[in-house]
PDB file of C-alpha atoms in Angstrom:
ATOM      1  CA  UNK A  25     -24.267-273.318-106.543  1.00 69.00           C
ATOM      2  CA  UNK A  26     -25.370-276.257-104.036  1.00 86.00           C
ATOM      3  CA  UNK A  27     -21.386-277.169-103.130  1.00 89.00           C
ATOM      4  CA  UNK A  28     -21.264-273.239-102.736  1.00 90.00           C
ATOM      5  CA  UNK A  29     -23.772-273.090-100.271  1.00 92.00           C
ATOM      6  CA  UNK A  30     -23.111-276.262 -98.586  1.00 91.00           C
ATOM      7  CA  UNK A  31     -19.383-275.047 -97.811  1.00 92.00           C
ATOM      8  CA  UNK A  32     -20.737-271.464 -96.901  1.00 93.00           C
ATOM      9  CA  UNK A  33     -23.341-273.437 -94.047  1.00 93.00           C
ATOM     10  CA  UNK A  34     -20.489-275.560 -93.138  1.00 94.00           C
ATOM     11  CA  UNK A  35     -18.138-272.440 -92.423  1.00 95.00           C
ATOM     12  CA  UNK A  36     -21.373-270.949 -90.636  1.00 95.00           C
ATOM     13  CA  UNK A  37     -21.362-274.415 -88.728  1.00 96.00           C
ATOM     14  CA  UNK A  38     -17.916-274.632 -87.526  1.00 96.00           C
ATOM     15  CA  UNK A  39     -17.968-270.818 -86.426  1.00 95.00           C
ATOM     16  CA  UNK A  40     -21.511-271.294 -84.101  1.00 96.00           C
ATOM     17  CA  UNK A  41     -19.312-274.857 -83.491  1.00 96.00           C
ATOM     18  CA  UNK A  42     -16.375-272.582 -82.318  1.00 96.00           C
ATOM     19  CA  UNK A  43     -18.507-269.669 -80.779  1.00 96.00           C
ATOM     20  CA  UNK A  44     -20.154-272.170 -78.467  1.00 96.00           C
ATOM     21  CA  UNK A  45     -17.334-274.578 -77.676  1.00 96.00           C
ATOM     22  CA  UNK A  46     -15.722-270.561 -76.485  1.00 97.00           C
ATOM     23  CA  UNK A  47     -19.021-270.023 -74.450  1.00 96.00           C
ATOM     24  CA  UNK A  48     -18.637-273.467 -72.512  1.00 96.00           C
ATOM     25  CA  UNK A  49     -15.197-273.192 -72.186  1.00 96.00           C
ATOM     26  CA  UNK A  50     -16.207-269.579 -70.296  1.00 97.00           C
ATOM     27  CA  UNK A  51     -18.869-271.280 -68.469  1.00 97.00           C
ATOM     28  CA  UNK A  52     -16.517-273.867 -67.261  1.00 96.00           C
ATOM     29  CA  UNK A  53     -14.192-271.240 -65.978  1.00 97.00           C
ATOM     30  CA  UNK A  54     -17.250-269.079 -64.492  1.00 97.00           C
ATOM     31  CA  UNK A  55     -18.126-272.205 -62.648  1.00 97.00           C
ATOM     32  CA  UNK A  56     -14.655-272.805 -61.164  1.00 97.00           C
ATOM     33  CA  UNK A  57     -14.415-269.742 -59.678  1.00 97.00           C
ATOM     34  CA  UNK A  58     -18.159-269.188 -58.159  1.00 97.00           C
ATOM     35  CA  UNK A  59     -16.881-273.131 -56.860  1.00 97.00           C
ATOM     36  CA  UNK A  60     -14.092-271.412 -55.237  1.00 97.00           C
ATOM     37  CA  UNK A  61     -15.758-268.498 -54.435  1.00 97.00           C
ATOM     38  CA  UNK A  62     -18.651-270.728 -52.451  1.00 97.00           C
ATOM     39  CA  UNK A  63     -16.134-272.768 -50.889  1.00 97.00           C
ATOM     40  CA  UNK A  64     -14.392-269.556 -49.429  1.00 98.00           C
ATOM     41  CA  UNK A  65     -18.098-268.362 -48.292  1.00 98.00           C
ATOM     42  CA  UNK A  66     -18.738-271.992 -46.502  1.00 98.00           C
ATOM     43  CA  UNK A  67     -15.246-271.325 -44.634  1.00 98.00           C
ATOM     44  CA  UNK A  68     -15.598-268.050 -43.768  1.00 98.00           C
ATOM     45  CA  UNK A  69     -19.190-268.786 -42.180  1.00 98.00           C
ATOM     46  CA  UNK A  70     -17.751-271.690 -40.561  1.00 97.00           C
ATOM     47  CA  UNK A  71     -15.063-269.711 -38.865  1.00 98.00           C
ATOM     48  CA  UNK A  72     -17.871-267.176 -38.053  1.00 98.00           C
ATOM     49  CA  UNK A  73     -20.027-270.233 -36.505  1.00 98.00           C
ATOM     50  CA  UNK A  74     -17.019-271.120 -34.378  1.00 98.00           C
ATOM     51  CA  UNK A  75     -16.677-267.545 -33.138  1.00 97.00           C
ATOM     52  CA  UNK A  76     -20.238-267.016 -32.154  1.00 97.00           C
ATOM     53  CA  UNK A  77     -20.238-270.126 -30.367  1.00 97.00           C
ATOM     54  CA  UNK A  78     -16.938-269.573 -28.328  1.00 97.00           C
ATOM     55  CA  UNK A  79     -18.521-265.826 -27.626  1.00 97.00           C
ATOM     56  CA  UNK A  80     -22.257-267.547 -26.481  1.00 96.00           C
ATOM     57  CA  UNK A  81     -19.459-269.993 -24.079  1.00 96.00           C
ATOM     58  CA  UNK A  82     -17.640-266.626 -22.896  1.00 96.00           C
ATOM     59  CA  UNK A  83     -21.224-265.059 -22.278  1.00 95.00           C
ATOM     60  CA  UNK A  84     -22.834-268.231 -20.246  1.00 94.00           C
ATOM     61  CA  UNK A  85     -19.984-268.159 -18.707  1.00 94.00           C
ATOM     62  CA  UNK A  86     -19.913-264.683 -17.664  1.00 95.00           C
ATOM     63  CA  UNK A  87     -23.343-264.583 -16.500  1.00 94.00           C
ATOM     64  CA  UNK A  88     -22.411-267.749 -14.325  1.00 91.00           C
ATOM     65  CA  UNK A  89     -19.998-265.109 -12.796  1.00 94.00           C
ATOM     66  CA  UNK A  90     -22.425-262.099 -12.807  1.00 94.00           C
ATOM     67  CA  UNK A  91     -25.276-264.239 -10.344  1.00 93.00           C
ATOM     68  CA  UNK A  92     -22.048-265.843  -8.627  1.00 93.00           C
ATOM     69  CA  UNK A  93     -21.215-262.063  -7.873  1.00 94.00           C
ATOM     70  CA  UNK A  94     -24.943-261.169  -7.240  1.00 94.00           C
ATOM     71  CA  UNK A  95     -25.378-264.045  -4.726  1.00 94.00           C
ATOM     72  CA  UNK A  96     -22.110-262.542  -3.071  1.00 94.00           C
ATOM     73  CA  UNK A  97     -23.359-259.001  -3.042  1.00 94.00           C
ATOM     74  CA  UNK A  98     -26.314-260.299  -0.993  1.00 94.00           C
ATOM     75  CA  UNK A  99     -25.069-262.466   1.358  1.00 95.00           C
ATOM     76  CA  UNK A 100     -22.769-259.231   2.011  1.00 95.00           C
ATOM     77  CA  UNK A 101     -25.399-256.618   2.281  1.00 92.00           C
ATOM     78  CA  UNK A 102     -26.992-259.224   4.589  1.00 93.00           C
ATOM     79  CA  UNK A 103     -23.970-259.584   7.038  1.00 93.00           C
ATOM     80  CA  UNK A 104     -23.418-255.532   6.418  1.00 92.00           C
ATOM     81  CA  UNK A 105     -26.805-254.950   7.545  1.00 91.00           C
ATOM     82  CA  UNK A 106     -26.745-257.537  10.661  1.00 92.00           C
ATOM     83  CA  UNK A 107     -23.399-255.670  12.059  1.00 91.00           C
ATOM     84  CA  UNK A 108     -25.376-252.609  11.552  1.00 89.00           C
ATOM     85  CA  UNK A 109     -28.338-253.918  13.567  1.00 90.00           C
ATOM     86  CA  UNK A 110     -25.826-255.338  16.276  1.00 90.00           C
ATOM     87  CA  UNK A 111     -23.867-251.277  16.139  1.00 88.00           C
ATOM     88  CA  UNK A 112     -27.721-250.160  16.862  1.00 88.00           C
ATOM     89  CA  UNK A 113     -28.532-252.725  19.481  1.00 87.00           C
ATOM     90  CA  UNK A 114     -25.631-252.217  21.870  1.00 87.00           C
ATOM     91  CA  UNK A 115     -26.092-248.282  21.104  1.00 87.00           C
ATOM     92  CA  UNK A 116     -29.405-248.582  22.186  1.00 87.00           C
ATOM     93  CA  UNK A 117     -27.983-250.796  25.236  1.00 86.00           C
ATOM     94  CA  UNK A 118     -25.109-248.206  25.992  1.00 86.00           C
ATOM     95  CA  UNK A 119     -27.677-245.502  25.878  1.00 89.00           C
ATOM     96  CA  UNK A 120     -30.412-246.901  28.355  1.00 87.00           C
ATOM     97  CA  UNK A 121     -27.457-247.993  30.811  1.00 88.00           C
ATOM     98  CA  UNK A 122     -25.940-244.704  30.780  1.00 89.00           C
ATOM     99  CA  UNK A 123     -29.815-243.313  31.353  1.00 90.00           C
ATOM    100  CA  UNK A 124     -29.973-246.240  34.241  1.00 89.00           C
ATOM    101  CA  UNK A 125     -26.805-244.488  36.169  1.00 89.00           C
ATOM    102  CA  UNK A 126     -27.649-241.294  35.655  1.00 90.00           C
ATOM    103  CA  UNK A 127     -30.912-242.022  37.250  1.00 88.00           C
ATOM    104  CA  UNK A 128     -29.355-244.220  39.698  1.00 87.00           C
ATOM    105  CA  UNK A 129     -27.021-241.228  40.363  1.00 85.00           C
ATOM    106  CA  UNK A 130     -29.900-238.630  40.614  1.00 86.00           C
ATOM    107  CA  UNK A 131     -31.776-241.014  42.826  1.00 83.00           C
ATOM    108  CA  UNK A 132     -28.361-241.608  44.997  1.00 83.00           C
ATOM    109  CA  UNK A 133     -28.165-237.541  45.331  1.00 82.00           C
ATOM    110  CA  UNK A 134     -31.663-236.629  45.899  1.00 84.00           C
ATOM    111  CA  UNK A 135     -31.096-239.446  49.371  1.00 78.00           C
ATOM    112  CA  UNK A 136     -30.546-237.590  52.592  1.00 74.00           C
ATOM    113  CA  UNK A 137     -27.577-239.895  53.809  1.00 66.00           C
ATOM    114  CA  UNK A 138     -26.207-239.924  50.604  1.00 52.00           C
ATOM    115  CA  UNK A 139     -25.061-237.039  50.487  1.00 51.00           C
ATOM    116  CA  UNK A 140     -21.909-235.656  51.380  1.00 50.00           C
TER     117      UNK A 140
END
């Protein structure tokens, strides 16, 4: 009975032997592909990296453009508003020489030997 059992715990043996040489060999294989799996992640944030960084370049850059524009704006509302002042100014000038002649011309009437 001792050789019977000894064979029947062998048998057991090899089976656990085979069971867990099956579960490493599944492990292994598990491992590979969360391997290739992480590698896949690492590229694809990589790529995403790269992309936020080129769209933080086109940003700085654009805001580079925006105050460049800004500043532009400015400098013409500035000369805009000048020309206006200059439009007012000789209005203002037009207006109190035309009030000059016509006083000059009431003045010239309201003389005796001015008048015709």
């Amino acid at each position: 009975a001792g050789l019977a059992e000894l064979r029947s715990l062998v048998s057991k043996l090899r089976g656990e032997r085979t069971n867990l040489i099956q579960r490493i060999t599944n492990l292994g294989t598990e491992l590979h592909q969360l391997s290739v799996e992480r590698d896949h992640l690492q590229h694809t944030v990589s790529q995403q990296q790269k992309e936020i960084s080129e769209i933080k370049d086109q940003f700085n850059n654009k805001e580079g453009e925006n105050e460049a524009l800004h500043q532009e704006i400015k400098e013409m509302d500035n000369l805009y508003n000048n020309h206006l002042k200059k439009i007012a100014g000789r209005h203002r000038n037009r207006t109190l020489a035309q009030k000059a002649v016509a006083k000059w011309r009431r003045k010239m009437h309201s003389i005796p030997h001015a008048k015709k």
